[in-house]
Amino acid sequence: MNVTIVTGASRGTHVVAVARSEEPLRCLRIKYGEERVVTVQGDLAEEETVKQIISTCIERFGRIDNIIANAGVLEPVEQISLANIPAWKKLFDINFFSIVSLVAQALPYVKQSKGNVILVSSGASTKAYYGWGAYGTSKAAINQFALQLASEETDVKCVAVAPGVVDTQMQEDIRDKFGKNMTPEGHKRFTDLKRNQELLDPIVPATIYANLAIKGINANINGKYLRYNDDALADTGYWPSLPGAKANPGAAAAADAYAEAYAEAEAIGHAAPGAYALAASEDDCASIFCHMYCGLMISAGSECPQNTTDNYSGPYEAGCLCGSDDTTFLSYYDSCMSCGWTLWKYYSGCLENALVECASENTVYTATEPTGTSRCSTTLSYSYTVDPNINYSTYV
């Protein structure tokens, strides 16, 4: 049993969800069942709420394995010369001191479980946004807190991860409420992201945080501040190394399909649940996840005439990869091939006999996926070397 405290859990193993509003918590209980999700309504900045969270966890589950600290506010947005100190203190109470209090009180239980503390940081912790002094400095404090906790506690791992620019209520507030206290250029950046549909779906960072809790924080990222698309997260399999802006509408469906297949693999004790999930997921969803895992945006597929960002069926479509003289698609895979997943998905590089080196120029390579589905042959104009240490398994 894995018990995780999630703060700021207005949406979102066994979870103790904490938020200030009751309605979204009620929806969580209905959706996932009260045997899996226990909710605590309250203001995390209040000491009584923190005590209630800890006691609820121990009384209900007898343990605490992980903390995902997601609570945070942006306001006040103002110049430092106009700083409202009580408002800054209130923000720090929510964004920083409430997390320190929660972690400190939960620490004895998390240490027993050799668990994980995942802190939601922000790109504003390392970059100045006009008017965001209070928010940015509070998130910088979160980064230092992660480093300090990791250095002090050998039985607990901690990481701070910035989620990217996500389509949340905070982004709506930036567009609608706080523009007057930002520069026109800074405000326009965020309104443009919304207008161009370039905000990340919350499922992307949420899955990273969940995987960090479920799989555990690797030693090589313990104490660090990372962005959601950092190679260190992709390399350790927490989630895709997305190169930036454009979230695909199919990403949520892909994540759901993958998550269900992964849970199924764990239930049957499969040796490689991640690979099983890719093979077992419904094909288009698996394709989407594969691309995301390798650090590619699905919108790259729109270079192929039959694919759009709303209807993406894979680069192996006839006229794009199969039987095509157009090899421009290869540029999208150049940085991806070494990760092995696209090689496995589209060229079946992850075979029992060996991990292959892709065919050299003018050599046709045909293979079969672990699911038994034959994929097309193609003429490759580049050569790729695959990491021989990539694990493979027999897929059932």
Coordinates of C-alpha atoms in Angstrom, one line a residue:
M1 CA 0.0 0.0 0.0
N2 CA 1.3 3.4 -1.0
V3 CA -0.2 6.4 0.9
T4 CA 0.4 9.9 -0.5
I5 CA -0.6 13.3 0.8
V6 CA -1.5 15.6 -2.1
T7 CA -2.0 19.3 -1.1
G8 CA -3.8 21.7 -3.4
A9 CA -5.8 18.6 -4.6
S10 CA -8.8 20.3 -6.1
R11 CA -8.3 17.9 -8.9
G12 CA -6.2 15.2 -9.4
T13 CA -2.4 4.0 -4.6
H14 CA -4.2 5.7 -1.7
V15 CA -4.4 9.4 -1.5
V16 CA -5.1 11.9 1.3
A17 CA -6.2 14.9 -0.7
V18 CA -6.1 18.4 0.8
A19 CA -7.8 21.6 -0.5
R20 CA -9.6 24.6 0.7
S21 CA -12.7 24.0 -1.3
E22 CA -15.1 21.1 -0.5
E23 CA -16.7 20.6 -3.9
P24 CA -13.7 19.4 -5.8
L25 CA -12.8 17.1 -2.9
R26 CA -16.3 15.6 -3.0
C27 CA -15.8 15.0 -6.8
L28 CA -12.6 13.2 -6.1
R29 CA -14.3 10.9 -3.5
I30 CA -17.1 10.1 -5.9
K31 CA -14.8 9.5 -8.9
Y32 CA -12.2 7.3 -7.2
G33 CA -14.0 6.0 -4.2
E34 CA -13.6 6.7 -0.5
E35 CA -11.6 3.5 0.0
R36 CA -8.8 5.0 -2.2
V37 CA -9.2 8.8 -1.6
V38 CA -9.6 10.4 1.8
T39 CA -10.1 14.2 1.7
V40 CA -9.3 16.9 4.2
Q41 CA -10.8 20.4 3.7
G42 CA -8.8 23.2 5.2
D43 CA -6.3 26.0 4.8
L44 CA -2.8 24.4 4.8
A45 CA -1.4 27.6 6.3
E46 CA -3.4 26.8 9.4
E47 CA -1.6 24.6 11.9
E48 CA -4.8 22.7 12.8
T49 CA -5.2 21.6 9.1
V50 CA -1.7 20.2 9.1
K51 CA -2.4 18.2 12.3
Q52 CA -5.6 16.9 10.8
I53 CA -3.8 15.8 7.7
I54 CA -1.3 13.8 9.7
S55 CA -3.8 12.2 12.0
T56 CA -6.2 11.3 9.2
C57 CA -3.4 9.5 7.4
I58 CA -2.3 7.5 10.4
E59 CA -5.8 6.7 11.6
R60 CA -7.0 5.6 8.2
F61 CA -3.9 4.0 6.7
G62 CA -1.3 3.7 9.5
R63 CA 1.5 5.2 7.4
I64 CA 2.6 8.0 5.1
D65 CA 4.8 7.2 2.1
N66 CA 4.9 10.4 0.1
I67 CA 4.0 14.1 0.1
I68 CA 3.2 16.0 -3.1
A69 CA 3.1 19.6 -2.1
N70 CA 1.0 21.4 -4.8
A71 CA -0.6 24.2 -2.9
G72 CA 0.3 27.7 -4.1
V73 CA -0.9 31.2 -4.9
L74 CA 0.4 34.0 -7.1
E75 CA -1.1 37.1 -5.5
P76 CA 0.1 39.7 -4.7
V77 CA 1.4 40.7 -8.2
E78 CA 3.1 44.0 -7.7
Q79 CA 6.5 45.8 -7.9
I80 CA 8.9 45.5 -5.0
S81 CA 8.8 49.2 -4.6
L82 CA 5.0 48.9 -3.8
A83 CA 5.3 45.7 -1.8
N84 CA 2.4 45.0 0.6
I85 CA 4.4 43.2 3.3
P86 CA 1.4 41.6 5.0
A87 CA 0.3 40.2 1.6
W88 CA 3.8 38.9 0.9
K89 CA 3.8 37.2 4.3
K90 CA 0.4 35.6 3.6
L91 CA 1.8 34.2 0.3
F92 CA 4.8 32.8 2.0
D93 CA 2.6 31.2 4.7
I94 CA 0.8 29.3 1.9
N95 CA 3.6 28.7 -0.6
F96 CA 6.4 28.0 1.8
F97 CA 5.8 27.8 5.5
S98 CA 2.8 25.5 5.2
I99 CA 4.9 23.0 3.3
V100 CA 7.7 23.3 5.8
S101 CA 5.2 22.6 8.6
L102 CA 3.6 19.6 6.8
V103 CA 6.9 18.0 5.9
A104 CA 8.3 18.5 9.4
Q105 CA 5.3 16.9 11.1
A106 CA 5.0 14.0 8.5
L107 CA 8.7 13.4 8.4
P108 CA 8.9 10.6 11.1
Y109 CA 6.4 8.6 9.1
V110 CA 7.9 9.3 5.7
K111 CA 11.3 8.2 7.1
Q112 CA 9.8 4.9 8.3
S113 CA 8.6 4.3 4.7
K114 CA 11.8 5.6 3.1
G115 CA 9.5 7.7 1.1
N116 CA 9.5 10.8 -1.1
V117 CA 8.7 14.5 -0.9
I118 CA 7.8 16.0 -4.2
L119 CA 7.6 19.8 -4.3
V120 CA 5.8 21.8 -7.0
S121 CA 8.2 24.6 -7.9
S122 CA 8.0 27.1 -10.8
G123 CA 10.1 28.5 -13.6
A124 CA 9.6 31.8 -11.8
S125 CA 12.0 30.5 -9.1
T126 CA 15.0 31.0 -11.4
K127 CA 13.7 33.7 -13.8
A128 CA 12.3 37.2 -12.9
Y129 CA 8.7 38.0 -14.1
Y130 CA 7.8 41.6 -13.6
G131 CA 5.5 41.9 -10.6
W132 CA 6.0 38.3 -9.5
G133 CA 8.5 39.0 -6.7
A134 CA 6.6 37.4 -3.9
Y135 CA 5.7 34.3 -5.9
G136 CA 9.1 33.8 -7.5
T137 CA 11.1 34.2 -4.2
S138 CA 8.7 31.8 -2.5
K139 CA 9.4 29.2 -5.2
A140 CA 13.1 29.8 -5.0
A141 CA 12.8 29.0 -1.3
I142 CA 11.1 25.7 -2.2
N143 CA 14.1 24.8 -4.3
Q144 CA 16.5 25.4 -1.5
F145 CA 14.2 23.5 0.9
A146 CA 14.4 20.5 -1.4
L147 CA 18.2 20.6 -1.4
Q148 CA 18.3 21.1 2.4
L149 CA 15.9 18.2 3.1
A150 CA 17.8 15.9 0.8
S151 CA 21.1 16.7 2.6
E152 CA 19.7 16.2 6.1
E153 CA 17.6 13.1 5.7
T154 CA 19.2 9.9 4.3
D155 CA 16.0 7.9 4.4
V156 CA 13.8 10.4 2.5
K157 CA 14.3 11.7 -1.0
C158 CA 13.1 15.1 -2.2
V159 CA 12.9 16.9 -5.5
A160 CA 11.4 20.2 -6.7
V161 CA 9.8 20.1 -10.1
A162 CA 8.5 23.1 -12.1
P163 CA 5.3 22.0 -14.0
G164 CA 5.6 24.2 -17.0
V165 CA 2.9 26.6 -18.1
V166 CA -0.2 24.6 -17.3
D167 CA -3.8 25.4 -18.2
T168 CA -5.1 26.1 -14.7
Q169 CA -7.0 28.7 -12.7
M170 CA -3.7 30.5 -12.0
Q171 CA -3.2 31.0 -15.7
E172 CA -6.7 32.4 -16.1
D173 CA -6.0 34.8 -13.2
I174 CA -2.8 36.0 -15.0
R175 CA -4.8 36.7 -18.1
D176 CA -7.8 38.3 -16.5
K177 CA -6.7 39.9 -13.2
F178 CA -3.0 40.5 -13.0
G179 CA -2.2 42.1 -16.4
K180 CA -2.3 45.6 -15.1
N181 CA 0.6 44.9 -12.8
M182 CA 2.7 43.1 -15.4
T183 CA 4.6 44.5 -18.4
P184 CA 2.5 44.5 -21.6
E185 CA 5.0 42.1 -23.2
G186 CA 4.9 39.7 -20.2
H187 CA 1.1 39.7 -20.1
K188 CA 0.9 39.1 -23.8
R189 CA 3.1 36.0 -23.6
F190 CA 0.6 34.3 -21.4
T191 CA -2.5 35.4 -23.3
D192 CA -0.8 34.2 -26.5
L193 CA -0.1 30.8 -25.0
K194 CA -3.8 30.4 -24.3
R195 CA -4.9 31.8 -27.7
N196 CA -2.5 29.5 -29.5
Q197 CA -3.5 26.5 -27.4
E198 CA 0.1 26.1 -26.2
L199 CA -0.7 25.6 -22.5
L200 CA 0.1 22.2 -21.1
D201 CA -2.7 19.8 -20.1
P202 CA -2.5 19.3 -16.3
I203 CA -2.2 15.6 -16.9
V204 CA 1.4 16.0 -18.1
P205 CA 3.0 17.4 -14.9
A206 CA 0.5 15.5 -12.7
T207 CA 1.7 12.3 -14.1
I208 CA 5.3 13.2 -13.5
Y209 CA 4.5 14.0 -9.8
A210 CA 2.5 10.8 -9.5
N211 CA 5.3 8.7 -11.0
L212 CA 7.9 10.3 -8.7
A213 CA 5.8 9.1 -5.7
I214 CA 4.9 5.7 -7.1
K215 CA 8.4 4.8 -8.5
G216 CA 10.4 6.7 -5.9
I217 CA 12.9 9.5 -6.5
N218 CA 16.2 8.4 -8.0
A219 CA 19.3 9.3 -6.2
N220 CA 20.7 11.2 -9.2
I221 CA 17.9 13.8 -8.9
N222 CA 17.6 13.9 -5.1
G223 CA 17.6 17.4 -3.8
K224 CA 17.5 19.0 -7.2
Y225 CA 15.3 21.6 -8.9
L226 CA 14.1 20.4 -12.3
R227 CA 11.7 21.5 -15.0
Y228 CA 9.0 19.1 -16.0
N229 CA 10.8 18.5 -19.4
D230 CA 14.2 17.9 -18.0
D231 CA 16.2 15.0 -19.5
A232 CA 16.8 13.6 -16.0
L233 CA 13.1 12.9 -15.6
A234 CA 12.8 11.4 -19.1
D235 CA 15.9 9.3 -18.6
T236 CA 14.6 7.8 -15.4
G237 CA 11.2 7.0 -16.9
Y238 CA 9.0 9.4 -14.9
W239 CA 7.4 10.8 -17.9
P240 CA 8.2 12.3 -21.3
S241 CA 10.9 14.9 -21.9
L242 CA 8.5 17.3 -23.7
P243 CA 10.5 19.9 -25.5
G244 CA 8.2 22.7 -24.7
A245 CA 5.1 24.4 -25.7
K246 CA 2.4 22.5 -27.5
A247 CA 0.3 20.0 -25.7
N248 CA -1.6 17.6 -27.9
P249 CA -5.3 17.1 -27.4
G250 CA -4.8 13.4 -27.4
A251 CA -2.3 13.4 -24.6
A252 CA -4.8 12.9 -21.8
A253 CA -6.4 9.9 -23.6
A254 CA -2.9 8.5 -24.2
A255 CA -2.0 8.9 -20.5
D256 CA -5.3 7.2 -19.4
A257 CA -4.7 4.3 -21.8
Y258 CA -1.2 3.9 -20.7
A259 CA -2.0 4.2 -17.0
E260 CA -4.7 1.5 -17.2
A261 CA -2.3 -0.9 -19.0
Y262 CA 0.5 -0.2 -16.5
A263 CA -1.8 -1.0 -13.6
E264 CA -2.9 -4.2 -15.4
A265 CA 0.8 -5.1 -15.9
E266 CA 1.5 -4.6 -12.2
A267 CA -1.5 -6.6 -11.2
I268 CA -0.3 -9.6 -13.1
G269 CA 3.3 -9.2 -11.9
H270 CA 4.8 -8.4 -15.4
A271 CA 8.5 -7.9 -15.4
A272 CA 8.4 -4.8 -17.5
P273 CA 5.1 -2.9 -16.9
G274 CA 6.2 0.2 -18.8
A275 CA 6.9 -1.7 -21.9
Y276 CA 3.8 -3.9 -21.5
A277 CA 1.7 -0.8 -21.2
L278 CA 3.1 0.6 -24.4
A279 CA 2.3 -2.6 -26.2
A280 CA -1.1 -3.1 -24.6
S281 CA -2.4 0.4 -25.0
E282 CA -4.8 1.2 -27.8
D283 CA -2.5 1.8 -30.7
D284 CA -2.9 5.5 -31.3
C285 CA -2.6 6.2 -27.6
A286 CA 0.5 4.1 -27.4
S287 CA 1.9 6.0 -30.4
I288 CA 1.2 9.3 -28.7
F289 CA 2.8 8.3 -25.4
C290 CA 5.8 6.9 -27.3
H291 CA 6.4 10.2 -29.0
M292 CA 6.0 12.1 -25.7
Y293 CA 8.4 9.7 -23.9
C294 CA 11.1 10.4 -26.5
G295 CA 10.8 14.1 -26.2
L296 CA 8.8 14.8 -29.4
M297 CA 5.7 16.9 -29.7
I298 CA 2.8 15.2 -31.6
S299 CA 2.3 18.3 -33.6
A300 CA 5.5 17.3 -35.5
G301 CA 3.3 14.7 -37.2
S302 CA 1.5 17.5 -39.0
E303 CA 4.5 17.6 -41.3
C304 CA 3.0 14.4 -42.7
P305 CA 0.1 15.4 -44.9
Q306 CA -2.4 12.9 -43.4
N307 CA -1.8 13.9 -39.8
T308 CA -3.0 16.9 -37.8
T309 CA -2.7 17.8 -34.1
D310 CA -6.2 16.6 -33.6
N311 CA -6.1 13.4 -35.6
Y312 CA -2.7 11.8 -35.2
S313 CA -2.2 8.2 -36.2
G314 CA 1.5 7.9 -36.3
P315 CA 4.4 8.5 -38.7
Y316 CA 4.1 5.1 -40.1
E317 CA 1.1 6.1 -42.2
A318 CA 1.4 5.4 -45.9
G319 CA 2.8 8.3 -47.8
C320 CA 4.6 9.6 -44.7
L321 CA 6.9 6.8 -43.7
C322 CA 5.9 3.7 -45.7
G323 CA 7.0 3.7 -49.3
S324 CA 7.9 7.4 -49.2
D325 CA 10.9 9.2 -50.6
D326 CA 10.3 12.0 -48.1
T327 CA 12.7 11.6 -45.2
T328 CA 12.2 15.0 -43.6
F329 CA 10.4 13.2 -40.8
L330 CA 13.7 11.8 -39.7
S331 CA 14.8 15.1 -38.3
Y332 CA 12.1 14.8 -35.7
Y333 CA 13.5 11.5 -34.5
D334 CA 17.2 12.3 -34.6
S335 CA 17.4 13.3 -30.9
C336 CA 14.9 10.5 -30.0
M337 CA 16.3 7.4 -31.4
S338 CA 18.8 6.7 -28.7
C339 CA 16.1 6.4 -26.1
G340 CA 14.9 3.2 -27.6
W341 CA 11.2 3.7 -27.3
T342 CA 10.5 5.0 -30.8
L343 CA 12.9 2.5 -32.2
W344 CA 11.0 -0.2 -30.5
K345 CA 7.6 1.2 -31.4
Y346 CA 8.2 1.9 -35.1
Y347 CA 11.2 -0.2 -36.0
S348 CA 10.9 -3.0 -33.4
G349 CA 14.4 -2.5 -32.2
C350 CA 13.7 -4.0 -28.8
L351 CA 13.7 -7.6 -29.9
E352 CA 14.7 -10.7 -27.9
N353 CA 17.6 -11.5 -30.2
A354 CA 19.3 -8.1 -29.9
L355 CA 18.8 -4.4 -29.8
V356 CA 19.5 -3.4 -33.4
E357 CA 21.5 -0.6 -35.0
C358 CA 19.2 1.0 -37.5
A359 CA 19.8 0.3 -41.1
S360 CA 22.3 2.3 -43.0
E361 CA 21.5 4.3 -46.1
N362 CA 19.4 2.5 -48.8
T363 CA 18.9 -0.6 -46.6
V364 CA 15.3 -1.7 -46.0
Y365 CA 14.5 -2.8 -42.4
T366 CA 11.3 -4.6 -41.6
A367 CA 10.2 -5.8 -38.2
T368 CA 7.3 -6.9 -36.0
E369 CA 6.2 -5.2 -32.8
P370 CA 6.0 -7.2 -29.6
T371 CA 2.2 -7.2 -30.0
G372 CA 2.6 -9.1 -33.2
T373 CA 1.5 -6.3 -35.4
S374 CA 3.6 -5.9 -38.5
R375 CA 4.7 -2.4 -39.2
C376 CA 5.9 -1.1 -42.5
S377 CA 9.3 -1.3 -44.1
T378 CA 11.1 1.9 -44.9
T379 CA 14.3 3.2 -46.5
L380 CA 16.3 5.0 -43.9
S381 CA 18.8 7.6 -45.0
Y382 CA 20.4 8.0 -41.6
S383 CA 22.3 5.6 -39.3
Y384 CA 21.5 5.5 -35.6
T385 CA 23.2 3.7 -32.7
V386 CA 21.0 2.3 -30.0
D387 CA 22.1 2.1 -26.3
P388 CA 22.7 -1.6 -25.7
N389 CA 21.8 -1.2 -22.1
I390 CA 18.2 -0.5 -22.8
N391 CA 16.2 -3.3 -21.2
Y392 CA 13.8 -5.4 -23.1
S393 CA 11.5 -8.2 -22.1
T394 CA 9.2 -10.8 -23.5
Y395 CA 5.8 -9.2 -24.0
V396 CA 2.6 -11.1 -23.3

